[in-house]
């Protein structure tokens, strides 16, 4: 069996080779490419003859799936799989496995970090020091005593909720599924409109799918307090970025911390949030920590070994 890892996954080549050793020991061929590419023809070349292809968050479009005739399993070193040509995978019967849960803590921590960055004016304060300024205009706010609305109480949402509670916030939630664990922590489930109205901080933790795309649009943003913050470390298409930028520029909400956009960075110059007031932006780094990279490398190679041994794990419904 030929297996190719088409891009770096955040750990050293030495670690990749060590993780691949058991696969090679079973007589399989493992190839590692240490550069990213979005060129479809190059992806086809790298995938040629492979029964298993391993990727991270680089797009793997439908035309590449269809051209990769030997492909039987796509092993995604990422939680989301919306960057994969899933329709083509369904057509061809290609199994898709992911590395769910590797970045839960890391993503939740950035959601809190962006909140602190906005509430304590961290970036403007840094600029003030470097330009000879003072603390004038940098009065901050505390998380303690605020109401935090968690949209999506899956694993990441639950960690974020616990972190915000540790700061002394009251947490409310909106989610497709109510979790007894959340209610045991005193988290009150409410409708989305009520959450947007009551929250001082709204933190999004839902996947991107047909039911969540555009779920935070003009109507929902219009419900928010003028002092409220919106934090998105989930997926870009969940939020109407033009509507959010308008609300920020018009002072209808106080700020936004955004790690994800409609496309992967580099972000086009016409992205509305690039020109919005009080927007703290990061280039899709929520998942990116040393610890998370170690976890996901371990998970995807466990996925690979399980597939090779005939009992696949972390199989996604597509």
Tab-separated table of C-alpha atoms in Angstrom:
chain	number	residue	atom	x	y	z
A	1	UNK	CA	0.000	0.000	0.000
A	2	UNK	CA	1.258	3.484	-0.843
A	3	UNK	CA	0.576	6.271	1.658
A	4	UNK	CA	1.441	9.949	1.214
A	5	UNK	CA	1.386	12.826	3.679
A	6	UNK	CA	0.951	15.795	1.354
A	7	UNK	CA	1.890	18.671	3.644
A	8	UNK	CA	3.560	19.508	6.970
A	9	UNK	CA	1.478	18.901	10.097
A	10	UNK	CA	3.396	21.013	12.587
A	11	UNK	CA	5.930	18.507	13.896
A	12	UNK	CA	9.495	17.788	12.806
A	13	UNK	CA	10.483	15.409	10.028
A	14	UNK	CA	12.150	13.243	12.671
A	15	UNK	CA	8.852	12.910	14.520
A	16	UNK	CA	7.038	12.128	11.261
A	17	UNK	CA	9.563	9.410	10.441
A	18	UNK	CA	9.248	7.903	13.914
A	19	UNK	CA	5.439	7.854	13.676
A	20	UNK	CA	5.622	6.305	10.197
A	21	UNK	CA	8.054	3.551	11.245
A	22	UNK	CA	5.355	1.053	12.333
A	23	UNK	CA	3.589	1.513	8.988
A	24	UNK	CA	6.773	0.878	7.035
A	25	UNK	CA	7.488	-2.095	9.267
A	26	UNK	CA	4.258	-3.644	7.976
A	27	UNK	CA	5.632	-3.400	4.442
A	28	UNK	CA	3.842	-0.259	3.277
A	29	UNK	CA	5.353	2.689	1.396
A	30	UNK	CA	5.159	6.049	3.156
A	31	UNK	CA	6.034	9.323	1.410
A	32	UNK	CA	6.198	12.719	3.112
A	33	UNK	CA	6.047	16.106	1.359
A	34	UNK	CA	7.301	18.935	3.561
A	35	UNK	CA	5.860	21.784	1.478
A	36	UNK	CA	2.280	22.920	1.009
A	37	UNK	CA	0.651	23.311	-2.378
A	38	UNK	CA	-2.796	24.372	-3.520
A	39	UNK	CA	-2.070	23.499	-7.155
A	40	UNK	CA	-4.515	20.782	-8.199
A	41	UNK	CA	-2.099	19.190	-10.654
A	42	UNK	CA	0.619	18.950	-8.039
A	43	UNK	CA	-1.848	17.454	-5.544
A	44	UNK	CA	-2.788	14.865	-8.167
A	45	UNK	CA	0.869	14.053	-8.709
A	46	UNK	CA	1.518	13.657	-4.991
A	47	UNK	CA	-1.575	11.457	-4.650
A	48	UNK	CA	-0.863	9.210	-7.623
A	49	UNK	CA	-1.031	5.524	-6.750
A	50	UNK	CA	-1.895	6.215	-3.095
A	51	UNK	CA	-4.517	4.194	-1.274
A	52	UNK	CA	-4.216	6.584	1.684
A	53	UNK	CA	-3.640	10.327	1.430
A	54	UNK	CA	-2.965	12.405	4.540
A	55	UNK	CA	-3.599	16.177	4.602
A	56	UNK	CA	-4.077	18.926	7.184
A	57	UNK	CA	-6.143	22.060	6.456
A	58	UNK	CA	-4.926	22.515	2.892
A	59	UNK	CA	-7.794	22.176	0.363
A	60	UNK	CA	-8.178	18.769	-1.300
A	61	UNK	CA	-10.746	19.499	-3.999
A	62	UNK	CA	-13.166	17.163	-5.729
A	63	UNK	CA	-11.189	17.093	-8.967
A	64	UNK	CA	-8.179	15.699	-7.103
A	65	UNK	CA	-10.328	13.062	-5.379
A	66	UNK	CA	-11.767	11.990	-8.730
A	67	UNK	CA	-8.333	11.861	-10.368
A	68	UNK	CA	-6.793	9.782	-7.567
A	69	UNK	CA	-8.002	6.386	-8.758
A	70	UNK	CA	-6.250	4.336	-6.066
A	71	UNK	CA	-7.546	6.501	-3.203
A	72	UNK	CA	-9.581	4.646	-0.578
A	73	UNK	CA	-8.969	6.645	2.595
A	74	UNK	CA	-8.418	10.372	3.187
A	75	UNK	CA	-6.800	10.955	6.565
A	76	UNK	CA	-7.344	14.581	7.634
A	77	UNK	CA	-5.088	16.044	10.317
A	78	UNK	CA	-7.756	18.558	11.245
A	79	UNK	CA	-11.148	18.618	12.964
A	80	UNK	CA	-13.182	20.187	10.168
A	81	UNK	CA	-13.423	18.485	6.787
A	82	UNK	CA	-15.191	21.248	4.855
A	83	UNK	CA	-11.997	21.860	2.810
A	84	UNK	CA	-12.299	18.380	1.274
A	85	UNK	CA	-14.248	17.473	-1.875
A	86	UNK	CA	-16.754	15.425	0.096
A	87	UNK	CA	-19.208	14.939	-2.749
A	88	UNK	CA	-16.464	13.272	-4.777
A	89	UNK	CA	-15.514	11.144	-1.762
A	90	UNK	CA	-19.104	9.954	-1.511
A	91	UNK	CA	-19.227	9.211	-5.235
A	92	UNK	CA	-16.055	7.154	-5.120
A	93	UNK	CA	-16.588	5.534	-1.725
A	94	UNK	CA	-13.518	7.193	-0.211
A	95	UNK	CA	-13.441	6.969	3.584
A	96	UNK	CA	-12.669	10.249	5.381
A	97	UNK	CA	-11.157	10.210	8.881
A	98	UNK	CA	-10.280	13.246	10.955
A	99	UNK	CA	-8.318	14.230	14.054
A	100	UNK	CA	-11.237	15.439	16.121
A	101	UNK	CA	-10.502	16.875	19.562
A	102	UNK	CA	-6.769	17.488	19.099
A	103	UNK	CA	-7.166	21.270	19.419
A	104	UNK	CA	-10.071	21.598	21.839
A	105	UNK	CA	-8.095	23.244	24.636
A	106	UNK	CA	-6.030	25.369	22.273
A	107	UNK	CA	-9.045	26.823	20.456
A	108	UNK	CA	-10.933	27.527	23.678
A	109	UNK	CA	-7.913	29.301	25.155
A	110	UNK	CA	-7.614	31.600	22.130
A	111	UNK	CA	-11.300	32.520	22.436
A	112	UNK	CA	-10.556	33.716	25.968
A	113	UNK	CA	-7.315	35.322	24.811
A	114	UNK	CA	-9.066	37.364	22.117
A	115	UNK	CA	-11.636	38.437	24.691
A	116	UNK	CA	-8.920	39.653	27.050
A	117	UNK	CA	-7.099	41.310	24.157
A	118	UNK	CA	-10.195	43.326	23.320
A	119	UNK	CA	-11.357	44.086	26.852
A	120	UNK	CA	-7.891	45.204	28.016
A	121	UNK	CA	-6.916	46.916	24.743
A	122	UNK	CA	-3.724	44.866	24.517
A	123	UNK	CA	-2.778	45.820	20.943
A	124	UNK	CA	-3.453	49.571	21.353
A	125	UNK	CA	-1.601	49.488	24.681
A	126	UNK	CA	1.431	47.932	23.013
A	127	UNK	CA	1.330	50.620	20.323
A	128	UNK	CA	1.030	53.329	22.994
A	129	UNK	CA	4.176	52.164	24.772
A	130	UNK	CA	6.177	51.941	21.531
A	131	UNK	CA	5.097	55.411	20.406
A	132	UNK	CA	5.776	57.168	23.705
A	133	UNK	CA	2.133	57.205	24.744
A	134	UNK	CA	0.428	56.695	28.095
A	135	UNK	CA	-2.565	54.811	29.450
A	136	UNK	CA	-4.925	57.549	28.263
A	137	UNK	CA	-7.948	56.054	26.542
A	138	UNK	CA	-7.043	52.510	27.560
A	139	UNK	CA	-9.508	51.938	30.393
A	140	UNK	CA	-10.342	48.235	30.273
A	141	UNK	CA	-13.112	45.946	31.467
A	142	UNK	CA	-13.138	42.674	33.399
A	143	UNK	CA	-14.612	39.343	32.333
A	144	UNK	CA	-15.760	38.770	35.926
A	145	UNK	CA	-19.436	39.526	36.332
A	146	UNK	CA	-20.148	39.524	32.611
A	147	UNK	CA	-22.573	37.240	30.780
A	148	UNK	CA	-20.902	35.011	28.197
A	149	UNK	CA	-23.005	33.350	25.527
A	150	UNK	CA	-21.554	30.117	24.179
A	151	UNK	CA	-22.967	29.144	20.792
A	152	UNK	CA	-22.391	25.403	20.518
A	153	UNK	CA	-21.705	23.325	23.633
A	154	UNK	CA	-19.613	20.619	22.026
A	155	UNK	CA	-16.208	19.796	23.433
A	156	UNK	CA	-14.581	23.131	22.552
A	157	UNK	CA	-17.597	25.132	23.646
A	158	UNK	CA	-17.645	23.336	26.992
A	159	UNK	CA	-13.957	24.043	27.628
A	160	UNK	CA	-14.488	27.696	26.722
A	161	UNK	CA	-17.483	27.856	29.055
A	162	UNK	CA	-15.448	26.456	31.946
A	163	UNK	CA	-12.601	28.901	31.284
A	164	UNK	CA	-14.980	31.867	31.251
A	165	UNK	CA	-16.598	30.610	34.444
A	166	UNK	CA	-13.142	30.457	36.043
A	167	UNK	CA	-12.864	34.202	35.381
A	168	UNK	CA	-16.142	34.767	37.217
A	169	UNK	CA	-18.480	35.093	34.247
A	170	UNK	CA	-22.047	33.797	34.095
A	171	UNK	CA	-22.454	31.486	31.092
A	172	UNK	CA	-25.550	30.948	28.981
A	173	UNK	CA	-25.692	28.773	25.880
A	174	UNK	CA	-27.429	27.999	22.632
A	175	UNK	CA	-26.863	24.581	21.095
A	176	UNK	CA	-28.578	22.007	18.926
A	177	UNK	CA	-28.134	19.488	21.742
A	178	UNK	CA	-28.451	20.278	25.434
A	179	UNK	CA	-25.729	18.665	27.514
A	180	UNK	CA	-26.433	17.576	31.089
A	181	UNK	CA	-22.776	18.378	31.850
A	182	UNK	CA	-23.423	22.009	30.931
A	183	UNK	CA	-26.568	22.256	32.997
A	184	UNK	CA	-24.739	20.686	35.940
A	185	UNK	CA	-22.285	23.597	35.736
A	186	UNK	CA	-25.151	26.064	36.005
A	187	UNK	CA	-25.155	26.934	32.307
A	188	UNK	CA	-28.613	28.025	31.188
A	189	UNK	CA	-29.759	27.152	27.671
A	190	UNK	CA	-31.646	29.880	25.819
A	191	UNK	CA	-32.714	30.651	22.255
A	192	UNK	CA	-30.189	32.258	19.927
A	193	UNK	CA	-31.940	35.630	19.885
A	194	UNK	CA	-32.077	35.722	23.678
A	195	UNK	CA	-28.407	34.775	23.891
A	196	UNK	CA	-27.426	37.579	21.510
A	197	UNK	CA	-29.495	40.058	23.525
A	198	UNK	CA	-28.249	39.072	26.994
A	199	UNK	CA	-24.564	38.387	26.373
A	200	UNK	CA	-21.680	40.751	26.995
A	201	UNK	CA	-19.449	38.308	25.130
A	202	UNK	CA	-20.651	35.898	22.433
A	203	UNK	CA	-18.233	33.062	21.619
A	204	UNK	CA	-18.941	30.797	18.635
A	205	UNK	CA	-18.118	27.088	18.728
A	206	UNK	CA	-20.136	25.368	15.989
A	207	UNK	CA	-18.991	23.613	12.794
A	208	UNK	CA	-19.575	25.009	9.332
A	209	UNK	CA	-22.438	23.193	7.654
A	210	UNK	CA	-25.723	23.930	5.917
A	211	UNK	CA	-27.469	24.738	9.199
A	212	UNK	CA	-24.782	27.060	10.609
A	213	UNK	CA	-23.593	29.027	7.585
A	214	UNK	CA	-24.701	32.611	8.059
A	215	UNK	CA	-26.337	31.855	11.401
A	216	UNK	CA	-24.864	35.082	12.815
A	217	UNK	CA	-26.205	37.601	10.332
A	218	UNK	CA	-27.484	41.172	10.448
A	219	UNK	CA	-30.571	40.267	12.456
A	220	UNK	CA	-28.602	38.426	15.122
A	221	UNK	CA	-25.880	41.083	15.348
A	222	UNK	CA	-28.583	43.765	15.648
A	223	UNK	CA	-29.732	42.065	18.861
A	224	UNK	CA	-26.367	42.568	20.576
A	225	UNK	CA	-25.622	45.152	23.236
A	226	UNK	CA	-23.526	48.152	22.101
A	227	UNK	CA	-20.955	47.084	24.717
A	228	UNK	CA	-20.839	43.445	23.571
A	229	UNK	CA	-18.044	41.489	21.892
A	230	UNK	CA	-18.279	38.750	19.265
A	231	UNK	CA	-15.577	36.063	19.251
A	232	UNK	CA	-15.242	33.614	16.354
A	233	UNK	CA	-12.633	30.862	16.555
A	234	UNK	CA	-14.915	28.368	14.809
A	235	UNK	CA	-15.480	28.860	11.058
A	236	UNK	CA	-15.669	32.024	8.974
A	237	UNK	CA	-18.909	31.330	7.066
A	238	UNK	CA	-20.868	31.154	10.326
A	239	UNK	CA	-20.767	34.962	10.469
A	240	UNK	CA	-21.855	37.522	7.873
A	241	UNK	CA	-18.569	39.429	7.874
A	242	UNK	CA	-19.979	42.447	6.028
A	243	UNK	CA	-22.783	42.773	8.581
A	244	UNK	CA	-20.286	42.441	11.422
A	245	UNK	CA	-17.968	45.053	9.916
A	246	UNK	CA	-20.879	47.470	9.523
A	247	UNK	CA	-21.881	46.985	13.162
A	248	UNK	CA	-18.313	47.623	14.323
A	249	UNK	CA	-17.824	50.698	12.156
A	250	UNK	CA	-21.172	52.143	13.249
A	251	UNK	CA	-20.443	51.491	16.937
A	252	UNK	CA	-23.414	49.161	17.348
A	253	UNK	CA	-21.184	46.598	19.088
A	254	UNK	CA	-17.935	47.193	20.955
A	255	UNK	CA	-15.548	44.773	19.278
A	256	UNK	CA	-14.863	41.443	17.629
A	257	UNK	CA	-12.114	38.861	17.916
A	258	UNK	CA	-11.916	36.903	14.671
A	259	UNK	CA	-9.599	34.005	13.847
A	260	UNK	CA	-11.487	32.604	10.841
A	261	UNK	CA	-12.722	34.059	7.590
A	262	UNK	CA	-14.611	32.991	4.478
A	263	UNK	CA	-11.282	31.923	2.966
A	264	UNK	CA	-7.942	30.896	4.422
A	265	UNK	CA	-5.254	33.564	4.922
A	266	UNK	CA	-3.786	35.499	3.240
A	267	UNK	CA	-7.077	37.380	3.389
A	268	UNK	CA	-8.092	39.428	0.316
A	269	UNK	CA	-7.699	43.196	0.677
A	270	UNK	CA	-11.443	43.700	0.224
A	271	UNK	CA	-12.362	41.615	3.293
A	272	UNK	CA	-14.659	43.976	5.266
A	273	UNK	CA	-13.230	43.025	8.669
A	274	UNK	CA	-9.748	44.186	7.656
A	275	UNK	CA	-11.100	47.727	7.676
A	276	UNK	CA	-13.446	47.482	10.663
A	277	UNK	CA	-13.015	49.340	13.943
A	278	UNK	CA	-12.166	47.431	17.124
A	279	UNK	CA	-11.568	44.157	15.302
A	280	UNK	CA	-8.781	41.968	16.670
A	281	UNK	CA	-7.821	39.580	13.881
A	282	UNK	CA	-5.605	36.494	13.837
A	283	UNK	CA	-4.733	34.358	10.764
A	284	UNK	CA	-6.502	31.105	11.711
A	285	UNK	CA	-4.160	30.166	14.543
A	286	UNK	CA	-6.706	28.923	17.100
A	287	UNK	CA	-5.675	25.296	16.518
A	288	UNK	CA	-1.964	26.100	16.351
A	289	UNK	CA	-0.045	25.250	19.516
A	290	UNK	CA	2.885	22.933	20.108
A	291	UNK	CA	0.753	20.683	22.262
A	292	UNK	CA	-2.062	20.492	19.721
A	293	UNK	CA	0.341	19.682	16.875
A	294	UNK	CA	1.782	16.812	18.880
A	295	UNK	CA	-1.691	15.481	19.635
A	296	UNK	CA	-2.923	15.627	16.070
A	297	UNK	CA	0.188	13.949	14.661
A	298	UNK	CA	-0.358	11.104	17.106
A	299	UNK	CA	-4.054	10.868	16.218
A	300	UNK	CA	-3.633	10.793	12.429
A	301	UNK	CA	-0.980	8.097	12.582
A	302	UNK	CA	-3.223	6.103	14.922
A	303	UNK	CA	-5.941	6.565	12.270
A	304	UNK	CA	-3.536	5.257	9.652
A	305	UNK	CA	-2.489	2.196	11.635
A	306	UNK	CA	-6.107	1.384	12.467
A	307	UNK	CA	-7.011	1.537	8.768
A	308	UNK	CA	-4.035	-0.596	7.792
A	309	UNK	CA	-5.061	-3.159	10.422
A	310	UNK	CA	-8.628	-3.261	9.091
A	311	UNK	CA	-10.503	-1.477	11.915
A	312	UNK	CA	-10.673	2.225	10.969
A	313	UNK	CA	-11.357	4.825	13.627
A	314	UNK	CA	-12.449	8.476	13.609
A	315	UNK	CA	-14.476	7.849	10.453
A	316	UNK	CA	-16.543	10.899	9.486
A	317	UNK	CA	-20.114	10.825	8.270
A	318	UNK	CA	-20.040	12.421	4.835
